[in-house]
Amino acid sequence: MKTTVLIGLCATLLGAPLIARQQYAQTITLGKAIEVALERNYIVKQAENNVERDQASVLAAYGNFAPSLSLSSGWQGGQQFINGVAIGNSDDRSVSASVRADVTIFDGFSNTSSLSSARSTASGTEFTLSRTRQSVVSETQRRYYEVLRTRRLLEVARLNLRYSSQQLDRVRETARLGSASLVNVYQQQAQVGQDELSVVQRESEFAVAKANLSAYLALDVTQDADFNDLSIPSEIDSTEFLRQKQQTADLRALVSRAMEQRLDYLSSRQSLEATTANVTAARANYFPRLSAGASYSLNGRTQRDLTGLKTASEFENLGNSKSFGWSVSLSLPLFSGFQTNASVERALVSRSNAEEGLRQTERTIQVEIKTAVLQLDAAEKT
């Protein structure tokens, strides 16, 4: 009775009857929930942004092999003054334009290592994105099944309460006729109280499960969403359990297959390859660097005759003076204040950490597979 009064009071204060909320509830199937999760989940969006970032790094790494090209131009002029008076026909103007290209011929394998690292990193983030999507799908399924489970438990609790209430009515009638004692009535009343408490607890668990799923799907938790999917079987027959057990009988084969297909493991391997390439790139500073360049320029100046009159502007004379130059440079680093040593050590540490991360991923996969097999066995027994 108190629970009914509280529910009615809350509905009145919120200005919306609970019946009306249920009437306009949105029904979301498991497939729809997965679709919404992949579309709205912020972790997936972050992983997609990381893929775009690392793909841009790959393009930049390819650019290290291409020559750099620059274009410059200038325009300048001057005027002579004597005692603050400008000398006629003394202004001199010039214009220039030049283009220059530089290319790295050898940089100690830094460019090739940077490209290898960028490509491995990009591949790793793509694997991470796919793994993130798998994790989001798995987590959505888990939360969705939790909603269905708590709903089923709530239905069972309500059935138990209805049955115990009917039993209480029968015990009371029997006691009134003298065929039962008050002890039986009190015992049944206690059972009804326990069943009422169980209903309240199951209602709370069901509401929390729905709220958690709605929040994970980035839905408005103030709106009542109905999660229901008739295509999901309520029970699994023994044939399905037998088929699953046959597929999971060989634990070593499962682990071996996971090492070939698990995207998180493939991502860790790509991270290791990227850090290995970074070690080579850091050691590139020990090698000499060879580069070449070429330039081409045009110049033009104001042209005057013997009397000082302008006969052609600097723009008209642009191209009368041309020049072409080329250069080849070789540099050998002798001492860099131990900066190269520090870079190599940092790269080696990063590679060691990547190796440890790969081994930890292997252990995690083994534990997850073993746990899943044990949970499957326990589910069959229960």
Short mmCIF file of C-alpha atoms in Angstrom, two decimals:
data_model
loop_
_atom_site.label_atom_id
_atom_site.label_comp_id
_atom_site.label_asym_id
_atom_site.label_seq_id
_atom_site.Cartn_x
_atom_site.Cartn_y
_atom_site.Cartn_z
CA MET A 1 0.00 0.00 0.00
CA LYS A 2 2.78 2.42 0.89
CA THR A 3 4.59 1.55 -2.33
CA THR A 4 1.46 2.28 -4.37
CA VAL A 5 0.99 5.64 -2.67
CA LEU A 6 4.64 6.62 -3.27
CA ILE A 7 4.45 5.68 -6.94
CA GLY A 8 1.27 7.68 -7.38
CA LEU A 9 2.77 10.67 -5.57
CA CYS A 10 5.91 10.61 -7.76
CA ALA A 11 3.80 10.42 -10.89
CA THR A 12 1.72 13.38 -9.75
CA LEU A 13 4.77 15.50 -8.91
CA LEU A 14 6.43 14.73 -12.25
CA GLY A 15 3.26 15.68 -14.09
CA ALA A 16 3.21 12.50 -16.21
CA PRO A 17 1.34 9.31 -15.33
CA LEU A 18 3.37 6.15 -15.47
CA ILE A 19 0.76 4.56 -17.71
CA ALA A 20 1.24 7.33 -20.25
CA ARG A 21 5.00 6.86 -20.14
CA GLN A 22 4.65 3.16 -20.84
CA GLN A 23 2.19 3.84 -23.62
CA TYR A 24 4.70 5.93 -25.55
CA ALA A 25 7.72 3.78 -24.70
CA GLN A 26 10.10 3.09 -27.56
CA THR A 27 10.73 -0.59 -28.30
CA ILE A 28 14.38 -1.34 -29.06
CA THR A 29 15.51 -4.74 -30.29
CA LEU A 30 19.00 -6.12 -29.79
CA GLY A 31 19.97 -5.35 -33.38
CA LYS A 32 18.75 -1.79 -33.03
CA ALA A 33 20.62 -1.39 -29.75
CA ILE A 34 23.87 -2.55 -31.39
CA GLU A 35 23.32 -0.17 -34.29
CA VAL A 36 22.74 2.77 -31.95
CA ALA A 37 25.77 1.85 -29.83
CA LEU A 38 28.11 1.75 -32.82
CA GLU A 39 26.75 5.06 -34.02
CA ARG A 40 26.78 7.00 -30.75
CA ASN A 41 29.37 5.41 -28.49
CA TYR A 42 32.14 7.93 -27.81
CA ILE A 43 34.85 5.26 -27.60
CA VAL A 44 34.13 4.23 -31.19
CA LYS A 45 34.23 7.86 -32.32
CA GLN A 46 37.59 8.36 -30.60
CA ALA A 47 38.98 5.24 -32.29
CA GLU A 48 37.75 6.49 -35.67
CA ASN A 49 39.46 9.84 -35.06
CA ASN A 50 42.69 8.04 -34.18
CA VAL A 51 42.56 6.14 -37.49
CA GLU A 52 42.22 9.39 -39.44
CA ARG A 53 45.12 10.91 -37.49
CA ASP A 54 47.47 8.00 -38.12
CA GLN A 55 46.53 7.78 -41.79
CA ALA A 56 47.57 11.42 -42.10
CA SER A 57 50.90 10.48 -40.48
CA VAL A 58 51.42 7.80 -43.15
CA LEU A 59 50.90 10.37 -45.89
CA ALA A 60 53.40 12.67 -44.18
CA ALA A 61 55.91 9.80 -43.98
CA TYR A 62 55.59 9.22 -47.72
CA GLY A 63 56.20 12.94 -48.18
CA ASN A 64 59.69 12.56 -46.70
CA PHE A 65 60.75 10.80 -49.91
CA ALA A 66 59.47 13.57 -52.17
CA PRO A 67 61.53 16.70 -52.86
CA SER A 68 60.58 19.89 -51.09
CA LEU A 69 59.56 22.66 -53.47
CA SER A 70 59.48 26.37 -52.65
CA LEU A 71 58.62 29.47 -54.64
CA SER A 72 59.67 32.97 -53.66
CA SER A 73 59.41 36.43 -55.18
CA GLY A 74 60.42 39.96 -54.21
CA TRP A 75 60.04 43.55 -55.28
CA GLN A 76 62.20 46.38 -54.04
CA GLY A 77 63.02 49.96 -54.94
CA GLY A 78 64.99 52.99 -53.80
CA GLN A 79 65.34 56.77 -54.28
CA GLN A 80 68.36 59.03 -53.76
CA PHE A 81 68.04 62.24 -51.77
CA ILE A 82 70.53 65.14 -51.40
CA ASN A 83 69.85 67.65 -48.68
CA GLY A 84 66.35 66.29 -48.44
CA VAL A 85 65.66 66.81 -52.13
CA ALA A 86 64.97 63.79 -54.33
CA ILE A 87 67.23 63.49 -57.34
CA GLY A 88 65.17 63.10 -60.48
CA ASN A 89 65.31 59.83 -62.33
CA SER A 90 67.31 58.27 -59.49
CA ASP A 91 64.70 55.78 -58.35
CA ASP A 92 65.79 52.22 -58.92
CA ARG A 93 63.45 49.24 -58.72
CA SER A 94 63.95 45.52 -59.17
CA VAL A 95 61.83 42.39 -59.10
CA SER A 96 62.84 38.75 -58.69
CA ALA A 97 61.24 35.31 -58.70
CA SER A 98 62.83 31.98 -57.91
CA VAL A 99 61.93 28.35 -57.43
CA ARG A 100 63.98 25.85 -55.44
CA ALA A 101 63.80 22.09 -54.96
CA ASP A 102 65.65 20.05 -52.34
CA VAL A 103 65.70 16.29 -51.95
CA THR A 104 67.19 14.00 -49.34
CA ILE A 105 69.27 11.25 -50.90
CA PHE A 106 70.32 9.46 -47.72
CA ASP A 107 69.45 10.21 -44.11
CA GLY A 108 70.59 7.09 -42.33
CA PHE A 109 67.37 5.19 -43.14
CA SER A 110 65.36 7.64 -41.07
CA ASN A 111 62.74 8.19 -43.78
CA THR A 112 62.24 4.48 -44.46
CA SER A 113 62.01 3.71 -40.74
CA SER A 114 59.56 6.55 -40.18
CA LEU A 115 57.38 5.23 -42.98
CA SER A 116 57.47 1.71 -41.56
CA SER A 117 56.59 3.02 -38.11
CA ALA A 118 53.74 5.16 -39.43
CA ARG A 119 52.26 2.29 -41.44
CA SER A 120 52.48 -0.10 -38.49
CA THR A 121 50.90 2.46 -36.20
CA ALA A 122 48.09 3.09 -38.68
CA SER A 123 47.46 -0.65 -39.04
CA GLY A 124 47.43 -0.97 -35.26
CA THR A 125 44.83 1.78 -34.85
CA GLU A 126 42.67 0.15 -37.53
CA PHE A 127 42.82 -3.12 -35.61
CA THR A 128 42.03 -1.18 -32.44
CA LEU A 129 39.00 0.40 -34.11
CA SER A 130 37.70 -3.00 -35.21
CA ARG A 131 38.36 -4.43 -31.75
CA THR A 132 36.61 -1.45 -30.16
CA ARG A 133 33.56 -2.06 -32.30
CA GLN A 134 33.60 -5.73 -31.29
CA SER A 135 33.86 -4.74 -27.63
CA VAL A 136 30.99 -2.28 -27.98
CA VAL A 137 28.83 -4.97 -29.60
CA SER A 138 29.74 -7.45 -26.86
CA GLU A 139 29.08 -4.95 -24.07
CA THR A 140 25.76 -3.95 -25.66
CA GLN A 141 24.73 -7.60 -25.82
CA ARG A 142 25.75 -8.14 -22.20
CA ARG A 143 23.76 -5.14 -20.97
CA TYR A 144 20.80 -6.06 -23.15
CA TYR A 145 20.75 -9.62 -21.81
CA GLU A 146 21.03 -8.19 -18.31
CA VAL A 147 17.84 -6.23 -18.94
CA LEU A 148 16.09 -9.37 -20.17
CA ARG A 149 17.41 -11.37 -17.20
CA THR A 150 16.28 -8.86 -14.58
CA ARG A 151 12.90 -8.55 -16.29
CA ARG A 152 12.46 -12.32 -16.15
CA LEU A 153 13.45 -12.37 -12.48
CA LEU A 154 10.94 -9.60 -11.82
CA GLU A 155 8.21 -11.61 -13.51
CA VAL A 156 9.09 -14.65 -11.40
CA ALA A 157 9.11 -12.54 -8.22
CA ARG A 158 5.66 -11.16 -9.03
CA LEU A 159 4.34 -14.66 -9.69
CA ASN A 160 5.74 -15.81 -6.35
CA LEU A 161 4.10 -12.85 -4.61
CA ARG A 162 0.77 -13.60 -6.26
CA TYR A 163 1.01 -17.25 -5.26
CA SER A 164 2.00 -16.49 -1.65
CA SER A 165 -0.80 -13.91 -1.37
CA GLN A 166 -3.31 -16.50 -2.55
CA GLN A 167 -1.87 -18.97 -0.07
CA LEU A 168 -2.28 -16.39 2.70
CA ASP A 169 -5.95 -15.97 1.83
CA ARG A 170 -6.44 -19.74 1.97
CA VAL A 171 -4.57 -20.08 5.27
CA ARG A 172 -6.64 -17.30 6.80
CA GLU A 173 -9.85 -18.97 5.65
CA THR A 174 -8.65 -22.28 7.00
CA ALA A 175 -7.74 -20.65 10.32
CA ARG A 176 -11.16 -18.99 10.47
CA LEU A 177 -12.75 -22.40 10.10
CA GLY A 178 -10.47 -23.76 12.82
CA SER A 179 -8.47 -26.10 10.62
CA ALA A 180 -5.23 -24.09 10.96
CA SER A 181 -3.53 -22.19 13.74
CA LEU A 182 -2.46 -18.56 13.85
CA VAL A 183 1.14 -19.75 13.58
CA ASN A 184 0.45 -20.86 10.03
CA VAL A 185 -1.08 -17.47 9.28
CA TYR A 186 1.93 -15.64 10.69
CA GLN A 187 4.32 -17.84 8.75
CA GLN A 188 2.49 -17.18 5.51
CA GLN A 189 2.37 -13.46 6.25
CA ALA A 190 6.15 -13.52 6.69
CA GLN A 191 6.47 -15.31 3.36
CA VAL A 192 4.32 -12.67 1.68
CA GLY A 193 6.50 -9.95 3.19
CA GLN A 194 9.62 -11.63 1.86
CA ASP A 195 8.07 -11.93 -1.59
CA GLU A 196 7.05 -8.25 -1.52
CA LEU A 197 10.63 -7.29 -0.64
CA SER A 198 11.90 -9.52 -3.44
CA VAL A 199 9.61 -7.75 -5.92
CA VAL A 200 10.91 -4.35 -4.80
CA GLN A 201 14.51 -5.54 -5.18
CA ARG A 202 13.85 -7.03 -8.61
CA GLU A 203 12.11 -3.84 -9.74
CA SER A 204 15.15 -1.85 -8.67
CA GLU A 205 17.54 -4.22 -10.46
CA PHE A 206 15.42 -4.06 -13.62
CA ALA A 207 15.30 -0.25 -13.54
CA VAL A 208 19.07 -0.01 -12.98
CA ALA A 209 19.77 -2.44 -15.84
CA LYS A 210 17.57 -0.40 -18.20
CA ALA A 211 19.22 2.85 -17.10
CA ASN A 212 22.70 1.41 -17.60
CA LEU A 213 21.84 0.21 -21.10
CA SER A 214 20.20 3.52 -22.00
CA ALA A 215 23.25 5.44 -20.79
CA TYR A 216 25.59 3.15 -22.74
CA LEU A 217 23.53 3.76 -25.88
CA ALA A 218 23.61 7.52 -25.20
CA LEU A 219 19.81 7.58 -24.98
CA ASP A 220 17.78 9.99 -22.90
CA VAL A 221 17.45 8.19 -19.57
CA THR A 222 14.40 10.31 -18.72
CA GLN A 223 12.51 8.59 -21.55
CA ASP A 224 11.18 5.11 -20.92
CA ALA A 225 12.60 2.74 -23.53
CA ASP A 226 11.25 -0.77 -23.88
CA PHE A 227 14.00 -3.29 -24.60
CA ASN A 228 12.44 -6.39 -26.07
CA ASP A 229 13.45 -8.81 -28.81
CA LEU A 230 11.21 -11.77 -29.53
CA SER A 231 13.87 -13.40 -31.69
CA ILE A 232 16.05 -14.11 -28.64
CA PRO A 233 15.26 -17.57 -27.24
CA SER A 234 14.48 -17.72 -23.55
CA GLU A 235 16.11 -21.14 -23.22
CA ILE A 236 18.98 -23.04 -24.86
CA ASP A 237 18.53 -26.72 -25.52
CA SER A 238 21.11 -29.38 -24.75
CA THR A 239 22.00 -29.74 -28.43
CA GLU A 240 23.33 -26.20 -28.54
CA PHE A 241 25.36 -26.78 -25.39
CA LEU A 242 26.81 -29.95 -26.89
CA ARG A 243 27.78 -28.13 -30.07
CA GLN A 244 29.46 -25.36 -28.09
CA LYS A 245 31.36 -27.85 -25.95
CA GLN A 246 32.65 -29.65 -29.02
CA GLN A 247 33.93 -26.37 -30.44
CA THR A 248 35.67 -25.42 -27.19
CA ALA A 249 37.05 -28.85 -26.28
CA ASP A 250 40.63 -28.15 -27.41
CA LEU A 251 41.83 -25.19 -25.34
CA ARG A 252 45.21 -24.98 -27.08
CA ALA A 253 43.54 -24.79 -30.48
CA LEU A 254 41.29 -22.00 -29.22
CA VAL A 255 44.26 -20.01 -27.95
CA SER A 256 46.19 -20.56 -31.18
CA ARG A 257 43.22 -19.43 -33.25
CA ALA A 258 42.77 -16.39 -31.04
CA MET A 259 46.39 -15.36 -31.57
CA GLU A 260 45.73 -15.36 -35.30
CA GLN A 261 42.37 -13.60 -35.23
CA ARG A 262 42.09 -11.47 -32.08
CA LEU A 263 42.32 -7.86 -33.18
CA ASP A 264 43.77 -6.64 -29.89
CA TYR A 265 46.66 -9.09 -30.28
CA LEU A 266 47.22 -8.00 -33.89
CA SER A 267 47.18 -4.38 -32.74
CA SER A 268 49.83 -5.15 -30.10
CA ARG A 269 52.00 -6.80 -32.74
CA GLN A 270 51.73 -3.72 -34.94
CA SER A 271 52.72 -1.55 -31.99
CA LEU A 272 55.82 -3.70 -31.50
CA GLU A 273 56.74 -3.35 -35.18
CA ALA A 274 56.27 0.42 -34.96
CA THR A 275 58.56 0.73 -31.93
CA THR A 276 61.18 -1.45 -33.65
CA ALA A 277 61.15 0.91 -36.62
CA ASN A 278 61.48 3.85 -34.24
CA VAL A 279 64.74 2.36 -32.93
CA THR A 280 66.15 2.36 -36.47
CA ALA A 281 64.95 5.92 -36.98
CA ALA A 282 66.64 7.05 -33.76
CA ARG A 283 69.93 5.43 -34.79
CA ALA A 284 69.81 7.28 -38.11
CA ASN A 285 71.41 10.29 -36.43
CA TYR A 286 74.67 8.33 -36.24
CA PHE A 287 74.91 8.22 -40.06
CA PRO A 288 75.90 10.96 -42.51
CA ARG A 289 73.22 12.81 -44.45
CA LEU A 290 73.37 13.45 -48.17
CA SER A 291 71.06 15.92 -49.88
CA ALA A 292 70.87 17.77 -53.18
CA GLY A 293 69.16 20.91 -54.35
CA ALA A 294 68.55 23.02 -57.42
CA SER A 295 67.26 26.54 -57.96
CA TYR A 296 66.15 28.69 -60.86
CA SER A 297 65.61 32.44 -60.63
CA LEU A 298 64.52 35.40 -62.77
CA ASN A 299 65.48 39.02 -62.14
CA GLY A 300 64.47 42.33 -63.63
CA ARG A 301 65.55 45.96 -63.05
CA THR A 302 64.34 49.32 -64.20
CA GLN A 303 66.00 50.23 -67.52
CA ARG A 304 66.98 53.83 -68.41
CA ASP A 305 68.68 55.47 -71.38
CA LEU A 306 71.74 57.73 -71.25
CA THR A 307 69.60 60.72 -70.36
CA GLY A 308 68.12 58.89 -67.38
CA LEU A 309 64.67 58.41 -68.83
CA LYS A 310 62.96 55.11 -68.03
CA THR A 311 62.68 52.95 -71.11
CA ALA A 312 61.41 49.74 -69.47
CA SER A 313 60.01 48.82 -66.08
CA GLU A 314 61.42 46.12 -63.87
CA PHE A 315 58.47 43.85 -64.69
CA GLU A 316 59.07 44.22 -68.41
CA ASN A 317 62.70 43.22 -67.90
CA LEU A 318 61.81 40.22 -65.72
CA GLY A 319 63.45 37.27 -67.37
CA ASN A 320 66.29 39.18 -69.02
CA SER A 321 68.49 37.99 -66.18
CA LYS A 322 68.27 34.29 -65.40
CA SER A 323 70.27 32.03 -63.17
CA PHE A 324 70.38 28.33 -62.39
CA GLY A 325 72.18 26.69 -59.52
CA TRP A 326 72.57 23.28 -57.96
CA SER A 327 74.17 21.94 -54.82
CA VAL A 328 75.08 18.69 -53.11
CA SER A 329 75.71 18.63 -49.38
CA LEU A 330 77.06 15.97 -47.07
CA SER A 331 76.89 16.33 -43.31
CA LEU A 332 78.24 14.02 -40.63
CA PRO A 333 77.13 14.49 -37.02
CA LEU A 334 80.13 14.28 -34.71
CA PHE A 335 78.66 15.22 -31.35
CA SER A 336 75.10 16.16 -30.42
CA GLY A 337 75.35 16.50 -26.69
CA PHE A 338 74.29 12.85 -26.18
CA GLN A 339 70.87 13.66 -27.65
CA THR A 340 71.15 10.80 -30.13
CA ASN A 341 72.05 8.36 -27.37
CA ALA A 342 69.06 9.50 -25.35
CA SER A 343 66.75 9.11 -28.36
CA VAL A 344 68.00 5.59 -29.00
CA GLU A 345 67.56 4.62 -25.34
CA ARG A 346 64.01 5.97 -25.30
CA ALA A 347 63.21 4.03 -28.46
CA LEU A 348 64.67 0.83 -26.96
CA VAL A 349 62.62 1.27 -23.79
CA SER A 350 59.48 1.81 -25.86
CA ARG A 351 60.21 -1.39 -27.76
CA SER A 352 60.73 -3.32 -24.53
CA ASN A 353 57.43 -1.99 -23.20
CA ALA A 354 55.72 -3.04 -26.43
CA GLU A 355 57.16 -6.55 -26.06
CA GLU A 356 55.86 -6.75 -22.50
CA GLY A 357 52.50 -5.45 -23.67
CA LEU A 358 52.34 -8.15 -26.34
CA ARG A 359 53.12 -10.88 -23.81
CA GLN A 360 50.51 -9.47 -21.43
CA THR A 361 47.95 -9.49 -24.23
CA GLU A 362 48.74 -13.17 -24.83
CA ARG A 363 48.20 -13.96 -21.15
CA THR A 364 44.97 -11.96 -21.08
CA ILE A 365 43.62 -13.83 -24.09
CA GLN A 366 44.46 -17.18 -22.52
CA VAL A 367 42.70 -16.23 -19.28
CA GLU A 368 39.64 -14.90 -21.11
CA ILE A 369 39.31 -18.08 -23.17
CA LYS A 370 39.71 -20.31 -20.12
CA THR A 371 37.16 -18.23 -18.20
CA ALA A 372 34.68 -18.37 -21.07
CA VAL A 373 34.96 -22.17 -21.26
CA LEU A 374 34.41 -22.51 -17.50
CA GLN A 375 31.43 -20.18 -17.61
CA LEU A 376 29.94 -22.22 -20.45
CA ASP A 377 30.30 -25.40 -18.39
CA ALA A 378 28.73 -23.71 -15.37
CA ALA A 379 25.84 -22.41 -17.47
CA GLU A 380 25.14 -25.91 -18.76
CA LYS A 381 25.03 -27.33 -15.24
CA THR A 382 22.69 -24.65 -13.96
#
